[in-house]
XYZ file of C-alpha atoms in Angstrom:
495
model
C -0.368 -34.257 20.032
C 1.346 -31.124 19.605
C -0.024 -27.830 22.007
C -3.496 -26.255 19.617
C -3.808 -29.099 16.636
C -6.298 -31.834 17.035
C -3.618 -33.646 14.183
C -0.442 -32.907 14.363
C -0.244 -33.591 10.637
C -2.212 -30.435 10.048
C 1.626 -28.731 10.409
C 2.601 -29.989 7.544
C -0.230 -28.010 5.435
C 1.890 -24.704 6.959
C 4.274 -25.130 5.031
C 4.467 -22.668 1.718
C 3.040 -23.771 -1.453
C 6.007 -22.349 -3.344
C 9.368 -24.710 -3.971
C 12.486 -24.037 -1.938
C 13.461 -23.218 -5.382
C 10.876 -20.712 -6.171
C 11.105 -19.052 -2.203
C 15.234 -18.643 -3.108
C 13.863 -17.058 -6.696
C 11.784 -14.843 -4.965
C 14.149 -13.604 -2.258
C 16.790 -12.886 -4.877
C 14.595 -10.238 -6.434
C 13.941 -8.926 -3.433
C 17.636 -8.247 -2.549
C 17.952 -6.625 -6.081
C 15.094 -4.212 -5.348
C 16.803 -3.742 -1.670
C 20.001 -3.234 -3.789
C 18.523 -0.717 -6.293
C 17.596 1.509 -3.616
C 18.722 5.248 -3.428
C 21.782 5.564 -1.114
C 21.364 6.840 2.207
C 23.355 7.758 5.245
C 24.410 4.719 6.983
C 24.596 3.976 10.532
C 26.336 1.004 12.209
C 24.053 -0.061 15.123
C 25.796 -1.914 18.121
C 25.784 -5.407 18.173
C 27.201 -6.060 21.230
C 24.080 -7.108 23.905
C 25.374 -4.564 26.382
C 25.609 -1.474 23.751
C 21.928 -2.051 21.904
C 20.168 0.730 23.632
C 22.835 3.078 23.432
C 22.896 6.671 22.408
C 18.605 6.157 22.370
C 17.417 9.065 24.455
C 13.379 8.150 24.192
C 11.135 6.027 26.442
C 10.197 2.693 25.125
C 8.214 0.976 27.904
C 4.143 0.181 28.156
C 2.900 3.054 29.062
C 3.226 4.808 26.008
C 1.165 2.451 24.536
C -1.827 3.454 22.582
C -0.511 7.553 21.845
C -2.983 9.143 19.730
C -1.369 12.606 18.340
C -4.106 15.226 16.863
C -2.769 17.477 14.024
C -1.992 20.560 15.845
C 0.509 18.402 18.134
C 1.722 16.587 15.118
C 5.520 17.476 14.740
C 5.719 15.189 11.516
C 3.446 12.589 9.191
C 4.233 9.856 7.825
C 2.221 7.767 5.093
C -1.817 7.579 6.345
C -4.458 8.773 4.632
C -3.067 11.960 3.114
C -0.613 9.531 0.863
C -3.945 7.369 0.054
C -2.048 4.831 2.713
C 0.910 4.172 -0.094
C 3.659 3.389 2.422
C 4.702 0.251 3.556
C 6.374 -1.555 7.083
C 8.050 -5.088 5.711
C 9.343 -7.357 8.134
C 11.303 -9.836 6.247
C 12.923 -13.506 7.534
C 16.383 -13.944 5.346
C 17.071 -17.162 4.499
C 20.756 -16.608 3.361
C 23.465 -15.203 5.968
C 25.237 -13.331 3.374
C 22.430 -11.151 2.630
C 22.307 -9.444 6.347
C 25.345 -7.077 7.431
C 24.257 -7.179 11.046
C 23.278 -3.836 12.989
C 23.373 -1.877 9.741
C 20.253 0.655 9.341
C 20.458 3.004 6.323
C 18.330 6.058 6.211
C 17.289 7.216 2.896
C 16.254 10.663 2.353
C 15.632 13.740 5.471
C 16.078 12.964 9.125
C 13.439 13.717 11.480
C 14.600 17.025 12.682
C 14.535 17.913 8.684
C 10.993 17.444 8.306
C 9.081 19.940 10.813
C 5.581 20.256 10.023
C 5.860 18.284 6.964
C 4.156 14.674 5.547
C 5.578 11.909 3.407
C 5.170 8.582 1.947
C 7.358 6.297 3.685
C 8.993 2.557 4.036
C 10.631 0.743 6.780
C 12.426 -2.539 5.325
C 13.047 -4.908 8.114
C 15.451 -7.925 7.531
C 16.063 -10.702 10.170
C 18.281 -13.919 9.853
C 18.605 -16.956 12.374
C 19.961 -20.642 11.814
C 16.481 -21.849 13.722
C 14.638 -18.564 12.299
C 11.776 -19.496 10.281
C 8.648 -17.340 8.939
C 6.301 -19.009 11.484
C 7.922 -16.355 13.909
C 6.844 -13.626 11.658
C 3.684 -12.657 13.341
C 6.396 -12.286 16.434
C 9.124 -10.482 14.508
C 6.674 -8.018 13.674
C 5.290 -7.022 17.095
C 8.062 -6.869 18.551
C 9.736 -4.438 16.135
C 6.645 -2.022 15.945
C 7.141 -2.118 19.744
C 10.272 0.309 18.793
C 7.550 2.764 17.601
C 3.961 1.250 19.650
C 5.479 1.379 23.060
C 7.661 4.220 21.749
C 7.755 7.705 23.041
C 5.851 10.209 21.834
C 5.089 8.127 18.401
C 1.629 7.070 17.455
C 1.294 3.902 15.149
C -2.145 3.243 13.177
C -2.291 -0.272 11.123
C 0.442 -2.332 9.457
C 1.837 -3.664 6.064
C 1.028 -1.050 3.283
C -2.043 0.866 5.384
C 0.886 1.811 8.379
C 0.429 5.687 9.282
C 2.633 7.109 12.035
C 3.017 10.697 13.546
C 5.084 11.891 16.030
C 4.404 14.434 18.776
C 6.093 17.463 18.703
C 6.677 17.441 22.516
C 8.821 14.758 22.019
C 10.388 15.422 18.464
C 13.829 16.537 19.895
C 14.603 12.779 21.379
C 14.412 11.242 18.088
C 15.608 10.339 14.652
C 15.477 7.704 12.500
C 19.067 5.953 12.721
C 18.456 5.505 16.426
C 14.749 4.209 15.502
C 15.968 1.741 13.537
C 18.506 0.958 16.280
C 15.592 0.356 18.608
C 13.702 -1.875 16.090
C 15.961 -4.573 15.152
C 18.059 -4.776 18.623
C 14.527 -4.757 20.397
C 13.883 -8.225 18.340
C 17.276 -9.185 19.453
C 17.266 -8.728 22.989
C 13.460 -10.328 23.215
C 13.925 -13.387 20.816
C 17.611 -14.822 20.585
C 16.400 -16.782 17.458
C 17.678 -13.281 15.677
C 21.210 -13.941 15.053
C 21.944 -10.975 12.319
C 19.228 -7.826 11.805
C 19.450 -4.978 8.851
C 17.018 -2.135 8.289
C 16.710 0.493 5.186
C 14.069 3.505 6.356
C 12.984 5.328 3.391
C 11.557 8.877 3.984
C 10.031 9.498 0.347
C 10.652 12.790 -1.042
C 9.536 14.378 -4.203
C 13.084 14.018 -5.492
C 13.404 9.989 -4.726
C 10.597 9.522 -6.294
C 7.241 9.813 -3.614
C 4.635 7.728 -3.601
C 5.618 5.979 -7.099
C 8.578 4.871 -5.472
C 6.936 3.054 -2.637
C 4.171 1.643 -4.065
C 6.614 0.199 -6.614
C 8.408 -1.562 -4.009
C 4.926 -2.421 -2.187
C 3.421 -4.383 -5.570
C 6.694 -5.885 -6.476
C 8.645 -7.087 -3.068
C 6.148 -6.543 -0.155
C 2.865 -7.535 -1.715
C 3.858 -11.216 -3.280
C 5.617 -11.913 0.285
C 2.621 -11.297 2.540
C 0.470 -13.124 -0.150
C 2.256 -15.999 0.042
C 2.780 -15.957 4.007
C -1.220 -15.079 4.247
C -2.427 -18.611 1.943
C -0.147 -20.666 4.133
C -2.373 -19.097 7.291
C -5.664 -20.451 5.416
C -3.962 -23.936 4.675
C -5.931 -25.013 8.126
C -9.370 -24.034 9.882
C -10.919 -23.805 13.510
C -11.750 -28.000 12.961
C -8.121 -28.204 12.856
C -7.353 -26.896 16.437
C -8.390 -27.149 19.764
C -7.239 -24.036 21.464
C -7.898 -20.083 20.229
C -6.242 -17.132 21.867
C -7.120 -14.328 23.202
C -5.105 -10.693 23.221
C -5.675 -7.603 24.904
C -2.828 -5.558 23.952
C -4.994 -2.707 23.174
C -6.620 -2.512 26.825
C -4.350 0.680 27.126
C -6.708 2.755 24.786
C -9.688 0.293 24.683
C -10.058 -1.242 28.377
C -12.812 -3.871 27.760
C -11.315 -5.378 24.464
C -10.546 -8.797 23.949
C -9.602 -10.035 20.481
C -10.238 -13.214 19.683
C -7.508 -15.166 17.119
C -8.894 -18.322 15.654
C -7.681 -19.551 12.329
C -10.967 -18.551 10.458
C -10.389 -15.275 12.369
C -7.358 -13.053 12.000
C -7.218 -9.880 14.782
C -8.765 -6.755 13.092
C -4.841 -5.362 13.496
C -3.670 -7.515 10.747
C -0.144 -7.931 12.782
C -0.845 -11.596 14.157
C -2.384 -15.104 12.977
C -3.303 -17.839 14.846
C -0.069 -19.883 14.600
C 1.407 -15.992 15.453
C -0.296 -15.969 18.974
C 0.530 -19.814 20.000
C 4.153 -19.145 19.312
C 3.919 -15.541 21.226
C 1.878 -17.674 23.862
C 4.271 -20.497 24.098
C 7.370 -18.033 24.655
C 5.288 -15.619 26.933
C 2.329 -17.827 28.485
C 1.481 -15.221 31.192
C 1.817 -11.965 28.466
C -0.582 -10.179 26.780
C -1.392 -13.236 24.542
C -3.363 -16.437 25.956
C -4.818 -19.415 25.487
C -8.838 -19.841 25.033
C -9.941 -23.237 25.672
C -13.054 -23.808 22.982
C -15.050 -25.807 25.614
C -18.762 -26.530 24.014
C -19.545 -25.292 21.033
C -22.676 -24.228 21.305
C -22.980 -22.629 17.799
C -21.229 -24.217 15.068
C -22.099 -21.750 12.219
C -21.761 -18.523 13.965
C -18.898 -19.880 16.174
C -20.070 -19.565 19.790
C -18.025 -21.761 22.294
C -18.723 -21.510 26.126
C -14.800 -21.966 26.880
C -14.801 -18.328 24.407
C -17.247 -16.417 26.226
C -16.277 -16.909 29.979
C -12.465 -16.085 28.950
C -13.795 -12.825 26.727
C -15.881 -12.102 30.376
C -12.870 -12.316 32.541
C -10.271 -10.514 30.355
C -13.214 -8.067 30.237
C -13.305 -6.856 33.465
C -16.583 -8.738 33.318
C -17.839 -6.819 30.925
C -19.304 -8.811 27.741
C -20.574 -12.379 28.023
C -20.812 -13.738 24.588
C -19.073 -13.265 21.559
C -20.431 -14.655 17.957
C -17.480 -14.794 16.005
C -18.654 -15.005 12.534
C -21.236 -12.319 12.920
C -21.237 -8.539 12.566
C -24.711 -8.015 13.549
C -25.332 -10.458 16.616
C -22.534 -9.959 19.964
C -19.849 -9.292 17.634
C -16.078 -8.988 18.972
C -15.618 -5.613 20.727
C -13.735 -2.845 18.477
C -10.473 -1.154 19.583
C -9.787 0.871 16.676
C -6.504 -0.376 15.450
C -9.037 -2.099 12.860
C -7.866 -1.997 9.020
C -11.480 -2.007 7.823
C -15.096 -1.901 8.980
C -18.626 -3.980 8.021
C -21.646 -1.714 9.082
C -25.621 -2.366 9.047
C -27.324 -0.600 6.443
C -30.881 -0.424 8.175
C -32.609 0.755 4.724
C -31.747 -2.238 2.633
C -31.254 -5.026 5.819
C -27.776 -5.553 4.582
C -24.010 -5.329 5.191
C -21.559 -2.891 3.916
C -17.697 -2.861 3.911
C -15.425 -0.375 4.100
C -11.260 0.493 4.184
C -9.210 3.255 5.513
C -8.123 3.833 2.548
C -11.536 4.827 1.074
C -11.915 8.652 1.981
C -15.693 9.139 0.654
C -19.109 8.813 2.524
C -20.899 5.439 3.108
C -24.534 4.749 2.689
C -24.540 5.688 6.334
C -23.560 9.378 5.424
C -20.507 8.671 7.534
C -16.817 8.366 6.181
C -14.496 5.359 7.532
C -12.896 7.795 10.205
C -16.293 9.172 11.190
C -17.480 5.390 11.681
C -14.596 4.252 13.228
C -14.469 7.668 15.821
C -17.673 6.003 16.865
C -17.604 2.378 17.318
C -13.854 2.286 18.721
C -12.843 2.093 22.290
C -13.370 -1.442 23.380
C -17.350 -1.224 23.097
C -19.890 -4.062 21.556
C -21.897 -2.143 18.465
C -24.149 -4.791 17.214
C -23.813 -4.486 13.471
C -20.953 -2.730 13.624
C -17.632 -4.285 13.788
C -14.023 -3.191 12.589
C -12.407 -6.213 10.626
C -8.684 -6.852 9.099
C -8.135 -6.970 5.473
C -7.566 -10.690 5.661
C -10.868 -11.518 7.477
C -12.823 -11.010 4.604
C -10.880 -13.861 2.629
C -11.619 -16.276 5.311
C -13.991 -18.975 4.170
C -16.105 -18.261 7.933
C -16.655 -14.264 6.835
C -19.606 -13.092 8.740
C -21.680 -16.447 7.757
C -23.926 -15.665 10.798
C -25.639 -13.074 8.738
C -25.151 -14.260 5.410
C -21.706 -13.916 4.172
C -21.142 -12.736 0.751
C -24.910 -12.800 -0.094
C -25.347 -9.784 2.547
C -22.874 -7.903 1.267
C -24.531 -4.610 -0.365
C -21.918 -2.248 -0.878
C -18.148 -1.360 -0.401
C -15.524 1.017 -2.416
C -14.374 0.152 -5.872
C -10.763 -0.219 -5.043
C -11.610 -2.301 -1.866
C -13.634 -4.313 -4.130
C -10.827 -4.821 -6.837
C -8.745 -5.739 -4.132
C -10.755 -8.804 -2.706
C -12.197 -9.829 -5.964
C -10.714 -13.134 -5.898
C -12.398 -14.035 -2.506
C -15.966 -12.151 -3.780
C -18.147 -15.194 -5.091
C -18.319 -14.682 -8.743
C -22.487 -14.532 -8.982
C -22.290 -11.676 -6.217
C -19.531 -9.624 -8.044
C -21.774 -7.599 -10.157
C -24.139 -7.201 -7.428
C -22.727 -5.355 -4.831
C -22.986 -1.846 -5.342
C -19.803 0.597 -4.956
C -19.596 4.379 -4.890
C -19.892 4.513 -8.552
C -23.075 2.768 -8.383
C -24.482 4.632 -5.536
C -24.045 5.982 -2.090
C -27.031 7.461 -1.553
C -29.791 4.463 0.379
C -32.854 5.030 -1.856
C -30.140 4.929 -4.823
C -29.055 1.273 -3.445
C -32.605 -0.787 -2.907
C -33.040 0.557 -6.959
C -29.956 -1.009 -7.565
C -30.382 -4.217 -5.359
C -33.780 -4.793 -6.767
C -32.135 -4.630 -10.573
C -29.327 -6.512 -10.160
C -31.886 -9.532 -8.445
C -29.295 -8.858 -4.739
C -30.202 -11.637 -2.741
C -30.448 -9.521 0.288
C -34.068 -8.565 -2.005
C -35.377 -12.088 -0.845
C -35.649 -10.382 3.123
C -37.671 -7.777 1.980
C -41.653 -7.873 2.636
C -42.594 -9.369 -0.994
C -39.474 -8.292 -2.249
C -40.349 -4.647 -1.762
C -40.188 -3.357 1.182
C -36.865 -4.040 3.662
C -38.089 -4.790 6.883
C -35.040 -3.609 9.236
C -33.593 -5.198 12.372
C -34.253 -4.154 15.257
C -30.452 -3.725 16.701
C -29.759 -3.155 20.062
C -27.660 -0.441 22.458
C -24.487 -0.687 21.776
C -22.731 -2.815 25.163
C -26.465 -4.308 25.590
C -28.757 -7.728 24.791
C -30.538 -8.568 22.251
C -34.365 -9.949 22.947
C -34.715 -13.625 22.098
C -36.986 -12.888 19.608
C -35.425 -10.184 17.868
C -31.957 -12.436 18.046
C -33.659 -15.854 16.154
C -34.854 -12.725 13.636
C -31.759 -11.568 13.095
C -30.395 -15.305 12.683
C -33.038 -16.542 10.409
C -32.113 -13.983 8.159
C -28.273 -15.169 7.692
C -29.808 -18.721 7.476
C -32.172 -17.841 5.081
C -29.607 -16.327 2.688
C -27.183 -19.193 3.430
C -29.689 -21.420 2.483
């Protein structure tokens, strides 16, 4: 039996749904929209092992790890919420040779010491081939190549994909541009994983004049977005049943000291970088890294996915701090939150039900809070019962939050957010959960829950009246009691 499947036949239901035919379709078009580009400056990276640090003057090592930089020791922006998070960091495995030019990074548009003081859309294009290199390494590719940036210095990096925001400190400003940054990123893969025969980057700094945010969210929607779709429904081919190891990572124990993320197939890390065939590859190559095995052991909740094995790993890579982790619950010992999370699902105490909510949405919640505001307070490695920061693929997983309900407790999120999941949103709930169009305000909501027939209405006291959990300290227990309340609820709706 292979290392993490109970059937090592389950392998074969990794592999993409798409023909060899269709795949070599779809990377043509991608090369012509790589092609179409505007021209930049280009720079030939060494290739040679011993030359693929040269002429980089900044740190890259762990203990830059984690930089957060404030505005007034921002030096210059790029993509995040000013851009309504329209910029995009692909990571791409080649399938032809031909297609690479090893070591070359082209940088379209200003260089860094250009751009003082100013903010702009961006893209970072990523392309890696290999004979043996296959897109089951992605998860890997990826981390290792925002390690360039991560573990870079004076850099801070928020998210990935199309929500990636990055600033960089002006302390540091005069030790970098942007052909030695894409230097770092693809020789960094090379040096860590010699799978990477032949690496290529294009770094896109998107002005007014090559066309802004148009231009990158054209190249999101037509080369990025069908890429990671495809890549993403070959991660929910299999399910927890189909493996008998998770893993753990605490990566983000350099800003968040008592986190633990826990990757299960049902459950992608609220990061968004990794799946779970991600971390056993990144496990297998580094076994005593940042990335580890989690024996299940006894499974002492099957519906809100509670394993012993789970909860004494979680306490030791703690620092003994948390004992138990639900996995598919929000409200009852949820995973800790860093704050690397692309999303967040919050406890709406006036209704008894769940609301969602992106980074990209830059409004108020029915908590009176915006995303940043919420995510300011339940970051930094701490337990918030009914609050927990989520990935944008964890809400497609067929195990979201069933502890407390699923779907059917879902009461609100943003319209776009909404849009953007609708194929995973039930079609009977749909209409029923409320966005900021609808309402915002609480009162607002339970008239709009009650009209729409919500089943979150069936908790209330005759239908009427919500009758609220009572939800502990954040980092503390919940009664007994107050716990089989809490669960009866999710059971009830599931029912």
């Amino acid at each position: 039996m292979e290392a993490g499947f109970r059937d090592a036949n389950k392998i074969t239901m990794m592999k993409r749904r798409s023909t060899k035919e269709e795949e070599q379709v779809q990377e043509q078009k991608r090369q012509q929209i790589w092609d179409s580009l505007p021209k930049g400056e280009v720079y030939q990276a060494p290739t040679n092992p011993d030359d693929f640090f040269k002429g980089i003057t900044y740190d890259i090592s762990p203990r830059q790890f984690g930089l957060r930089v404030r505005k007034h020791d921002m030096y210059c922006e790029l993509g995040g919420p000013k851009h309504r998070y329209s910029s995009f960091f692909f990571i791409e495995v080649v399938g032809d040779e031909e297609r690479i030019k090893d070591g070359r990074v082209e940088v379209i548009g200003p260089e860094i010491q250009d751009i003082e003081g100013q903010s702009f859309p961006f893209g970072f294009w990523i392309r890696y081939y290999g004979k043996e290199l296959t897109e089951d390494y992605l998860d890997l590719l990826t981390r290792w190549t925002y390690f360039a940036l991560e573990e870079g210095e004076g850099w801070m990096l928020l998210n990935t994909r199309d929500t990636i925001w990055l600033r960089l400190h002006k302390k540091y400003a005069s030790k970098h541009d942007f052909k030695h940054l894409g230097q770092a990123m693809i020789n960094l893969c090379k040096i860590q994983f010699p799978l990477v025969e032949k690496a290529d980057a294009k770094i896109l700094i998107a002005t007014e004049e090559l066309g802004g945010s148009k231009l990158t969210k054209e190249i999101i929607d037509k080369a990025c977005t069908p890429y990671w779709e495809r890549v993403d429904e070959s991660a929910r081919e299999f399910s927890d049943e189909d493996v008998d190891t998770f893993y753990g990572c605490t990566i983000c124990q350099t800003f968040a000291p008592t986190h633990v993320c826990v990757v299960a197939p049902d459950r992608p890390p609220y990061c968004g970088i990794i799946t779970w065939l991600g971390a056993k590859v990144m496990c297998d190559l580094d076994p005593y890294g940042y990335i580890f095995e989690m024996p299940l052991g006894e499974c002492v909740d099957p519906w809100g996915g509670e394993y012993t094995g789970v909860n004494e790993k979680i306490y030791e890579k703690s620092n003994r701090t948390y004992k138990r982790v639900v996995m598919y619950s929000s409200i009852t010992y949820p995973q800790t939150n860093c704050g690397c999370f692309e999303a967040a699902i919050f406890y709406i105490p006036d209704v008894d039900g769940l609301g969602l909510v992106d980074r990209r949405y830059g409004g108020d919640t029915p908590l009176g809070m915006t995303f940043s505001k919420l995510a300011g307070l339940i970051s930094g490695g701490q337990q918030n019962h009914g609050y927990c920061g989520i990935s944008f693929r964890t809400p497609k997983s067929r195990k979201f939050v069933r502890a407390d309900g699923g779907w059917l407790r879902i009461v609100w999120m943003p319209k776009e957010y909404k849009q953007m999941l609708a194929e995973f949103i039930p079609e009977e709930m749909y209409d029923k959960i409320a966005t900021e169009e609808d309402c915002v305000d609480p009162e607002e909501l339970k008239v709009f829950l009650k009209r729409v027939h919500h089943p979150v209405v069936s908790l209330w006291k005759n239908g009427e009246l919500p009758e609220p959990l009572r939800i502990p300290a954040p980092n503390s227990d919940w009664s007994k009691e107050e716990e089989e309340i809490a669960r009866r609820k999710g059971r009830q709706l599931a029912d």
